[in-house]
CSV table of C-alpha atoms in Angstrom, one decimal:
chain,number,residue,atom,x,y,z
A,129,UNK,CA,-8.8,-57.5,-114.5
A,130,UNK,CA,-6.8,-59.0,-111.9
A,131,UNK,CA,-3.2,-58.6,-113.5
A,132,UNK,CA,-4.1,-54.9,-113.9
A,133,UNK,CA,-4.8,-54.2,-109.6
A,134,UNK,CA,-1.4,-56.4,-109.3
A,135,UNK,CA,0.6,-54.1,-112.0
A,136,UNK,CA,-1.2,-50.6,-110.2
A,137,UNK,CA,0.4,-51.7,-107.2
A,138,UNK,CA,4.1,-53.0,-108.2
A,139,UNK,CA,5.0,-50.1,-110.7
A,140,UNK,CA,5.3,-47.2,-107.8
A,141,UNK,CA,6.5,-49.7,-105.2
A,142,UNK,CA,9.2,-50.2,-108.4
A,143,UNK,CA,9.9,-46.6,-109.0
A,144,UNK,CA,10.6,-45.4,-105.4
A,145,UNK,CA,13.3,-48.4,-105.0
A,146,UNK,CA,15.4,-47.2,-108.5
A,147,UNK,CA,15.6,-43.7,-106.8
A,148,UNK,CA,17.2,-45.2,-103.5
A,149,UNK,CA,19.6,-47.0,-105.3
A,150,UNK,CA,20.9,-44.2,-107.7
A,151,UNK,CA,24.6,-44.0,-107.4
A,152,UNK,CA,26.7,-40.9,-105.2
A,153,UNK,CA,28.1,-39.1,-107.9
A,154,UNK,CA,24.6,-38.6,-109.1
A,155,UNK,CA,23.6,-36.5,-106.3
A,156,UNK,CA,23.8,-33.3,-105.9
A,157,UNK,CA,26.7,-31.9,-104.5
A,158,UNK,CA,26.7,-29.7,-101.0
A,159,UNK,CA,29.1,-26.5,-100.9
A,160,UNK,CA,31.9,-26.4,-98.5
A,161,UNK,CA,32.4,-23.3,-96.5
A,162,UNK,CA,35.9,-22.3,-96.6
A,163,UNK,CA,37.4,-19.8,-94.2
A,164,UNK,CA,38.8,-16.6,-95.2
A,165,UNK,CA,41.2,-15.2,-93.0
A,166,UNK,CA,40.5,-11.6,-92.3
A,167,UNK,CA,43.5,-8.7,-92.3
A,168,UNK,CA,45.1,-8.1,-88.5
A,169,UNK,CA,45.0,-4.3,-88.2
A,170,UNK,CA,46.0,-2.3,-85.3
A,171,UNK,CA,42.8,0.0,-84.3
A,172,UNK,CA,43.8,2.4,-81.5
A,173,UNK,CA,41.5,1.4,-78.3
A,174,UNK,CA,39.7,4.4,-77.0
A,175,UNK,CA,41.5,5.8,-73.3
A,176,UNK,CA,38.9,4.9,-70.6
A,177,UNK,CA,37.0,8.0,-68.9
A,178,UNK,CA,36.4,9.1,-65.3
A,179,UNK,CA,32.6,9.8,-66.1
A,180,UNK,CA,31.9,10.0,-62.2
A,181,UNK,CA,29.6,7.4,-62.5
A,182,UNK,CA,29.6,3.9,-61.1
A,183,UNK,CA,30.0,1.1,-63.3
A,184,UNK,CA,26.7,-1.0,-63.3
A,185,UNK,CA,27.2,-3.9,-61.4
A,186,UNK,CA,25.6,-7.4,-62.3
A,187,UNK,CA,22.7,-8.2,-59.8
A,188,UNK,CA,24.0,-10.9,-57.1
A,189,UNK,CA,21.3,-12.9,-55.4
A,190,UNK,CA,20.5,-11.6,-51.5
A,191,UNK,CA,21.5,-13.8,-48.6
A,192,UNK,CA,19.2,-13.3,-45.5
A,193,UNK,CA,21.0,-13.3,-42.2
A,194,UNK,CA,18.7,-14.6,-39.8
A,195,UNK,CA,18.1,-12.4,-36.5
A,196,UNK,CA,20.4,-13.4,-33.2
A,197,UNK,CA,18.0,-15.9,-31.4
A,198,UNK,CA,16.1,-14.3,-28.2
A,199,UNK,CA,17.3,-15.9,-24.5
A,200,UNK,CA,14.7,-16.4,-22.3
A,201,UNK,CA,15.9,-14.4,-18.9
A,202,UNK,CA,14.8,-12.4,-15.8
A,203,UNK,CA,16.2,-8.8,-15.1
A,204,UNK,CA,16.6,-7.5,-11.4
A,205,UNK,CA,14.9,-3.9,-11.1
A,206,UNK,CA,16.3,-4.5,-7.2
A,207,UNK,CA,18.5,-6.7,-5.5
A,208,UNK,CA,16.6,-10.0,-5.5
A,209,UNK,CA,16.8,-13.1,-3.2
A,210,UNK,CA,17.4,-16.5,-5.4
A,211,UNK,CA,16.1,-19.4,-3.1
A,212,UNK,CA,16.3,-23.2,-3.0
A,213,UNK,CA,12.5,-23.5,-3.7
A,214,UNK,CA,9.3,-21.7,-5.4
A,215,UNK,CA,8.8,-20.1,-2.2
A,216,UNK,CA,10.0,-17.7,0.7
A,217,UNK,CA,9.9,-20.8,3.2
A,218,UNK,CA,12.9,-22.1,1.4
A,219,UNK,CA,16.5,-21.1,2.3
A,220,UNK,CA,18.5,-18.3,0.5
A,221,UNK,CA,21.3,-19.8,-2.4
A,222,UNK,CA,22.1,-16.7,-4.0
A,223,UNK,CA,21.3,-13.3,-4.7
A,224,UNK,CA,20.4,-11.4,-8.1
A,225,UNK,CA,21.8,-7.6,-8.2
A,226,UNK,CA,20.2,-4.8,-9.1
A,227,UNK,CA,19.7,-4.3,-12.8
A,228,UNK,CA,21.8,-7.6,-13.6
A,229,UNK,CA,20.2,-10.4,-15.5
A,230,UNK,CA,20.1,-14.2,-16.0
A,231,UNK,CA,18.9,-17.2,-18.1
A,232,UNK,CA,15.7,-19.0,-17.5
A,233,UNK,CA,15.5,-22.7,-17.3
A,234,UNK,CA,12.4,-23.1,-16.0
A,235,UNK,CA,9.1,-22.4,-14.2
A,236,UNK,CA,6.9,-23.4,-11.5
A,237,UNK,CA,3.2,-24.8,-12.3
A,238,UNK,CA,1.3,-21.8,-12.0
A,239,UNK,CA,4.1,-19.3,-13.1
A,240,UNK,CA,5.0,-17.3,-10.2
A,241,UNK,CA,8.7,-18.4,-9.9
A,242,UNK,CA,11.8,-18.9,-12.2
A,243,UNK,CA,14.2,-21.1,-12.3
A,244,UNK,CA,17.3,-19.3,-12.8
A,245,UNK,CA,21.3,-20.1,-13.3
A,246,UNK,CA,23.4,-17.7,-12.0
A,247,UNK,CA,27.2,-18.2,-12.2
A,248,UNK,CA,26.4,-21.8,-11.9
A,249,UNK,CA,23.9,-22.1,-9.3
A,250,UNK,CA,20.6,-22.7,-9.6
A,251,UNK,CA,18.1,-21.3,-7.7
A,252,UNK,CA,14.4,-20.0,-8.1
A,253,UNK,CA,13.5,-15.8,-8.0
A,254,UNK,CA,9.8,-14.8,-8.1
A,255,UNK,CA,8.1,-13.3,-10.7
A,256,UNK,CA,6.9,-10.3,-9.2
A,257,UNK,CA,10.1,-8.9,-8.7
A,258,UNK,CA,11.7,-9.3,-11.9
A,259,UNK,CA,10.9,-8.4,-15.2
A,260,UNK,CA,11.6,-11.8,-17.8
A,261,UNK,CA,11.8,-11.4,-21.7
A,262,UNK,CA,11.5,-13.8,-24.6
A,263,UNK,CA,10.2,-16.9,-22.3
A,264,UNK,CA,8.5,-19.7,-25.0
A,265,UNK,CA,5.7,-20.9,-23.8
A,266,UNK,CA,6.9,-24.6,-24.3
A,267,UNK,CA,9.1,-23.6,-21.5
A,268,UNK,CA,10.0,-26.5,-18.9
A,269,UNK,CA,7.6,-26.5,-15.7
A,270,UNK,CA,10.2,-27.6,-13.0
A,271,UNK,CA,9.0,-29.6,-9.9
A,272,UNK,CA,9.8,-28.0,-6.8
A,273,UNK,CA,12.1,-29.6,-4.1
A,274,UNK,CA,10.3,-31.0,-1.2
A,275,UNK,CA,9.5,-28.0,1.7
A,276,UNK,CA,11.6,-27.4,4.3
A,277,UNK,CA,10.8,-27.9,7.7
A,278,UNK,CA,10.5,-24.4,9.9
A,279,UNK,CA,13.3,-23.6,12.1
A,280,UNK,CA,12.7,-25.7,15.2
A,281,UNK,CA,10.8,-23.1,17.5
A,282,UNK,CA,8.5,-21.2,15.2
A,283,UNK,CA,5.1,-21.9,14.9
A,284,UNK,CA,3.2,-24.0,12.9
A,285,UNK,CA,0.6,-22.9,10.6
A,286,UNK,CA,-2.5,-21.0,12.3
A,287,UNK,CA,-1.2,-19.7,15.4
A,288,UNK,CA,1.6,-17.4,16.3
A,289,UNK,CA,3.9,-16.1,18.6
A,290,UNK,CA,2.0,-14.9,21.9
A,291,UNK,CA,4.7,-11.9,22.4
A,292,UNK,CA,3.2,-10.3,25.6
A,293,UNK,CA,7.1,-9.3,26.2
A,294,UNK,CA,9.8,-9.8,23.8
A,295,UNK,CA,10.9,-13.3,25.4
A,296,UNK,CA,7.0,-14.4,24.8
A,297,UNK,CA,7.5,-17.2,22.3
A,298,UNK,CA,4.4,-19.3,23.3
A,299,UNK,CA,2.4,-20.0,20.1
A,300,UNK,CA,-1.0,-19.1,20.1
A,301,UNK,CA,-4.5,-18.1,18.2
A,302,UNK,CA,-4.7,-14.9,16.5
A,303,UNK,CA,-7.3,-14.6,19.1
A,304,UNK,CA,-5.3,-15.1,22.0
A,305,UNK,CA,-2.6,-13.0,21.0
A,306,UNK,CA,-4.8,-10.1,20.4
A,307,UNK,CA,-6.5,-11.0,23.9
A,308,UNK,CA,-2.7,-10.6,25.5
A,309,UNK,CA,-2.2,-7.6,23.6
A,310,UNK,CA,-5.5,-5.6,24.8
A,311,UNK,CA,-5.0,-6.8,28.5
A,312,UNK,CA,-1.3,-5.8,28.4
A,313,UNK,CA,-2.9,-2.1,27.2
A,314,UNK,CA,-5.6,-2.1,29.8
A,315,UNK,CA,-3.0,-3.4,32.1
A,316,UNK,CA,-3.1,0.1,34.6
A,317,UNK,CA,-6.3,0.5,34.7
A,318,UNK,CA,-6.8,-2.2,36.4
A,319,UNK,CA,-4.1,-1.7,39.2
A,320,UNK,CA,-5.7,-0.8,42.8
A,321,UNK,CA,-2.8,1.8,42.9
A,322,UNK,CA,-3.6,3.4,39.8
A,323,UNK,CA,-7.5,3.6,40.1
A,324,UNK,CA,-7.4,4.0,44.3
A,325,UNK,CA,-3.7,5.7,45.2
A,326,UNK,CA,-0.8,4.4,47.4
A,327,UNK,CA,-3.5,3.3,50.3
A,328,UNK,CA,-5.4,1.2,47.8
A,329,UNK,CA,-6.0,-1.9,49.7
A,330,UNK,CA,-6.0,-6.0,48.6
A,331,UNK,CA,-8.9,-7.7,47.2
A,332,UNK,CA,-11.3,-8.5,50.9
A,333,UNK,CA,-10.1,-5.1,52.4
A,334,UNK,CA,-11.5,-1.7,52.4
A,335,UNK,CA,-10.5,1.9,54.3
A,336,UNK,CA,-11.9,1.9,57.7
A,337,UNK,CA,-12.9,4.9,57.5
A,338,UNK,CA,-13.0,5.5,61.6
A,339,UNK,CA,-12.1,9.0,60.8
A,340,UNK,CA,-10.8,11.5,57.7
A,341,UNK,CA,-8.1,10.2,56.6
A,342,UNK,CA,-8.2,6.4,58.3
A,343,UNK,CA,-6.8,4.2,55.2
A,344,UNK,CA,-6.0,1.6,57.6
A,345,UNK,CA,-7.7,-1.4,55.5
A,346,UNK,CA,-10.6,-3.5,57.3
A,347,UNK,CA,-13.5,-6.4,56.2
A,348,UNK,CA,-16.5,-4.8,55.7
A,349,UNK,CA,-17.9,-5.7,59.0
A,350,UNK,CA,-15.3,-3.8,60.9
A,351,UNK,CA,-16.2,-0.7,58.6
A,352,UNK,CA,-19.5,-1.3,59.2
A,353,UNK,CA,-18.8,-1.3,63.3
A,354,UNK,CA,-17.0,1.7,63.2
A,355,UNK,CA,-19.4,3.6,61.1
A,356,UNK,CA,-22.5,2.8,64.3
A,357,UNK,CA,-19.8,3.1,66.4
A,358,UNK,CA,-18.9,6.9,65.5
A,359,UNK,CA,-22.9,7.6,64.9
A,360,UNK,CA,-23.3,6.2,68.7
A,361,UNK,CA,-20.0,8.2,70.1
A,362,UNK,CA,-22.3,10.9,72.1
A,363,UNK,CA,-25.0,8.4,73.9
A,364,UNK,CA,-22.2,6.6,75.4
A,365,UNK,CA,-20.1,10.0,77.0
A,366,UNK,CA,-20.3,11.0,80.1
A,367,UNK,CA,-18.6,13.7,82.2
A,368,UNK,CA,-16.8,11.8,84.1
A,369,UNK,CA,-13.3,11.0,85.5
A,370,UNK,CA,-11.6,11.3,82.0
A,371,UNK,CA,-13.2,14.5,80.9
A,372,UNK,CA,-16.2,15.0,79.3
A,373,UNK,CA,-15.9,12.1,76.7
A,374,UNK,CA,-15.7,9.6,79.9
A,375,UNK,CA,-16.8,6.2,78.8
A,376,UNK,CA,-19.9,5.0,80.1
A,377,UNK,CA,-20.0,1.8,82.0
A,378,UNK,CA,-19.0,-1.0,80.0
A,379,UNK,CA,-17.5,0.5,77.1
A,380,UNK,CA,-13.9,1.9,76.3
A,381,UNK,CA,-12.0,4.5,74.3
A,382,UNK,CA,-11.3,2.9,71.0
A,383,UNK,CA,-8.1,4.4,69.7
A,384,UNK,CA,-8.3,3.5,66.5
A,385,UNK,CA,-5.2,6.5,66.8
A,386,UNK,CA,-4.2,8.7,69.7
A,387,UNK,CA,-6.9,10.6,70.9
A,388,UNK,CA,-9.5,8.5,69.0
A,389,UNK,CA,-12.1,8.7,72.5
A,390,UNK,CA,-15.0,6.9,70.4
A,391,UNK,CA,-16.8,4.7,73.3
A,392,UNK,CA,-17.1,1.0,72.5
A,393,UNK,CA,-17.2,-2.5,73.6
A,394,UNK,CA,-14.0,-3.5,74.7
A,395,UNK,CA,-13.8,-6.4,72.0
A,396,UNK,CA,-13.8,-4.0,69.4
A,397,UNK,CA,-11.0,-1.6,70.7
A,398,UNK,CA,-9.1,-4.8,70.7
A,399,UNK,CA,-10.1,-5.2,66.7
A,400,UNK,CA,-9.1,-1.7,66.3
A,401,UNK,CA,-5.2,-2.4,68.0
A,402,UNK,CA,-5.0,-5.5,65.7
A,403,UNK,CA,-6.4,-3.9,62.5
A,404,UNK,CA,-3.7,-0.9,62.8
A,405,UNK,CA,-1.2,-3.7,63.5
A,406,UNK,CA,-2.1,-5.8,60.1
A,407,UNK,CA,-2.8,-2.6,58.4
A,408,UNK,CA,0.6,-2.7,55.9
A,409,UNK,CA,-0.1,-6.4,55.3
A,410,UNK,CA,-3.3,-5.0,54.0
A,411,UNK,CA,-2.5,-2.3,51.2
A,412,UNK,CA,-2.4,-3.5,47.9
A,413,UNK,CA,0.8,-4.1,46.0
A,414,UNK,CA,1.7,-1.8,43.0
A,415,UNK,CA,0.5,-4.3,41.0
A,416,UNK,CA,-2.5,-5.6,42.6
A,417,UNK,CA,-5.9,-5.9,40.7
A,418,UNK,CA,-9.4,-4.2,41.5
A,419,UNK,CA,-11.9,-6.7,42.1
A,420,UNK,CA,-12.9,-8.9,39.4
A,421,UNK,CA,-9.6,-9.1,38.1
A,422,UNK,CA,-6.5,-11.0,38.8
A,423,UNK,CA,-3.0,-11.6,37.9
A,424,UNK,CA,-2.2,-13.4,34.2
A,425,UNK,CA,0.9,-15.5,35.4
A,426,UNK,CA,1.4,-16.2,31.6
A,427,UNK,CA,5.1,-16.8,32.7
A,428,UNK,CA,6.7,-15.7,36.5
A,429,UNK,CA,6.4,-12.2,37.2
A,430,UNK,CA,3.6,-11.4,35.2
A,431,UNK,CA,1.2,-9.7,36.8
A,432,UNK,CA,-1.1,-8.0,34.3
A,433,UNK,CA,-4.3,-7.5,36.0
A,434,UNK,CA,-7.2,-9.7,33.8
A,435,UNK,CA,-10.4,-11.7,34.3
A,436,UNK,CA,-10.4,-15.2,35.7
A,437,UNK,CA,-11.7,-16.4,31.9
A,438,UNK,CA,-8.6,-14.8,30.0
A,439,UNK,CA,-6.2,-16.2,33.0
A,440,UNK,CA,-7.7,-20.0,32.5
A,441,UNK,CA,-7.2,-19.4,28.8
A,442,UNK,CA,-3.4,-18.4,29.1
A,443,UNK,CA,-2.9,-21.6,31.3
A,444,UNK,CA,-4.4,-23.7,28.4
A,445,UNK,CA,-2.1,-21.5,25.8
A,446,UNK,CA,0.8,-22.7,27.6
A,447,UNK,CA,-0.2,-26.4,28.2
A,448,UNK,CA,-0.7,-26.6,25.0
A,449,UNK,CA,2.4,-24.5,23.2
A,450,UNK,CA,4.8,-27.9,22.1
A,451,UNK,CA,1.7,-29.1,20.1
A,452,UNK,CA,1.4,-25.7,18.3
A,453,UNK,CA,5.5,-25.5,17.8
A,454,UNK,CA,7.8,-26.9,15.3
């Protein structure tokens, strides 16, 4: 039994080795291809035709051109001042003209200024009166310079100049200036000349009144005296030596003007001579004030007629103008 398995497994290992060593010739041949030459003939080519048509071309690949990169500028509807700073404190470096353009480098923090380069010089134009195209949002936030002082002479921030005449540089309140500027407006109103005429008379003085027309000025007493004097004129007549309107004993003619024949006591006909004597020291100025009211003085020569308050006010104004001044 065993030799049997051993022969069922040699005899086909056996048989496949005799068929890989059969010799060449045994094999069966493979045909060669031989090549036949073919005939050269000359075949008349077809002339080419005009048809009209376009030959079709072979389809070329598409190159895209990418689109000219956008500048980030500013455009000047109007001329426009380019300054040293974000801000119309700084000076004036150049100017932008009307309808021209230029390249932005930068901004402020909040936005309201470029930062601009125009032939070379950099300066800063505000927003609100240009018109800016293709600005990135990553633009640059440039610092601004440090502010420059104001011009030595203006004022500082808060007050302003007082201006009651052109040469009126004293800085002051919004208050005050409006102050000077309704007092300057009231100003004739409050001139004795204005409200009383030419015969107006100074502060302390008033018309005498000793008979229509008397505008020599007097204190109030005297006016009063003359008034009881004129209201006593008949008791004290007589007809006498000097014509009916004779004195009587112990009174005198006062003459406050020729022919005045008012009888009083001799110390007040003296009054009367030394009133009319004093009477053009006594008329008001063209500029002096009706009572309550008194000159401003806010610099020599100015005599605006205002209260006492507004006149202490001015004095503190100018005591105080280098502190409110660059």
């Amino acid at each position: 039994m065993q030799k049997r398995r051993i022969l069922k497994i040699l005899i086909p290992i056996w048989l496949v080795s005799i068929s890989c060593n059969l010799p060449l010739a045994a094999r069966t041949p493979t045909p060669t291809l031989t090549e036949t030459p073919a005939l050269k003939t000359d075949t008349p080519q077809p002339a080419a035709t005009n048809t009209g048509v376009p030959a079709a071309q072979p389809p070329t690949s598409t190159i895209e051109i990418p689109p000219t990169a956008c500048l980030p500028q500013v455009k000047a509807g109007t001329a426009v001042n380019v300054r040293s700073g974000p801000g119309t404190v700084y000076s004036i470096v150049n100017v932008l003209a009307e309808g021209a353009t230029a390249p932005v480098i930068g901004k402020n923090a909040d936005g309201t200024w470029w930062f601009v380069s125009i032939s070379g010089i950099n300066g800063w134009v505000s927003a609100s009166v240009v018109t800016a195209s293709c600005i990135p949002s990553s633009i640059s936030i440039v610092a601004a310079p440090p502010t420059p002082l104001p011009a030595a002479g203006t004022c500082k921030t808060g007050y302003e100049y007082r201006l009651i005449n052109a040469d009126d540089k004293v800085c002051v309140s919004t208050a005050s200036k409006n102050q000077a500027a309704a007092d300057n407006a009231d100003a004739d109103s409050r001139r004795l000349v204005v409200v009383f005429g030419v015969d107006a008379c100074k502060e302390g003085y008033v018309w005498r009144d000793a008979f229509s027309g008397d505008r020599v000025c007097v204190t109030n007493t005297i006016r009063s005296q003359a008034a009881a004097d004129n209201a006593a004129a008949s008791s004290r007549w007589v007809s006498g030596a000097y014509g009916e309107h004779t004195c009587i004993e112990g009174y005198v003619w006062r003459e406050a003007k020729s022919g005045d024949d008012v009888c009083v006591l001799p110390d007040v006909h003296t009054q009367a001579l030394a009133d009319n004597a004093a009477a053009s020291s006594r008329v008001a100025g063209t500029y002096d004030c009706i009572s309550g009211y008194v000159w401003r003085e806010a610099f020599p020569g100015d005599k605006v007629c205002v209260t006492p308050a507004v006149k202490s006010q001015v004095a503190a104004d100018n005591a105080a103008a280098p502190s409110h001044t660059w």
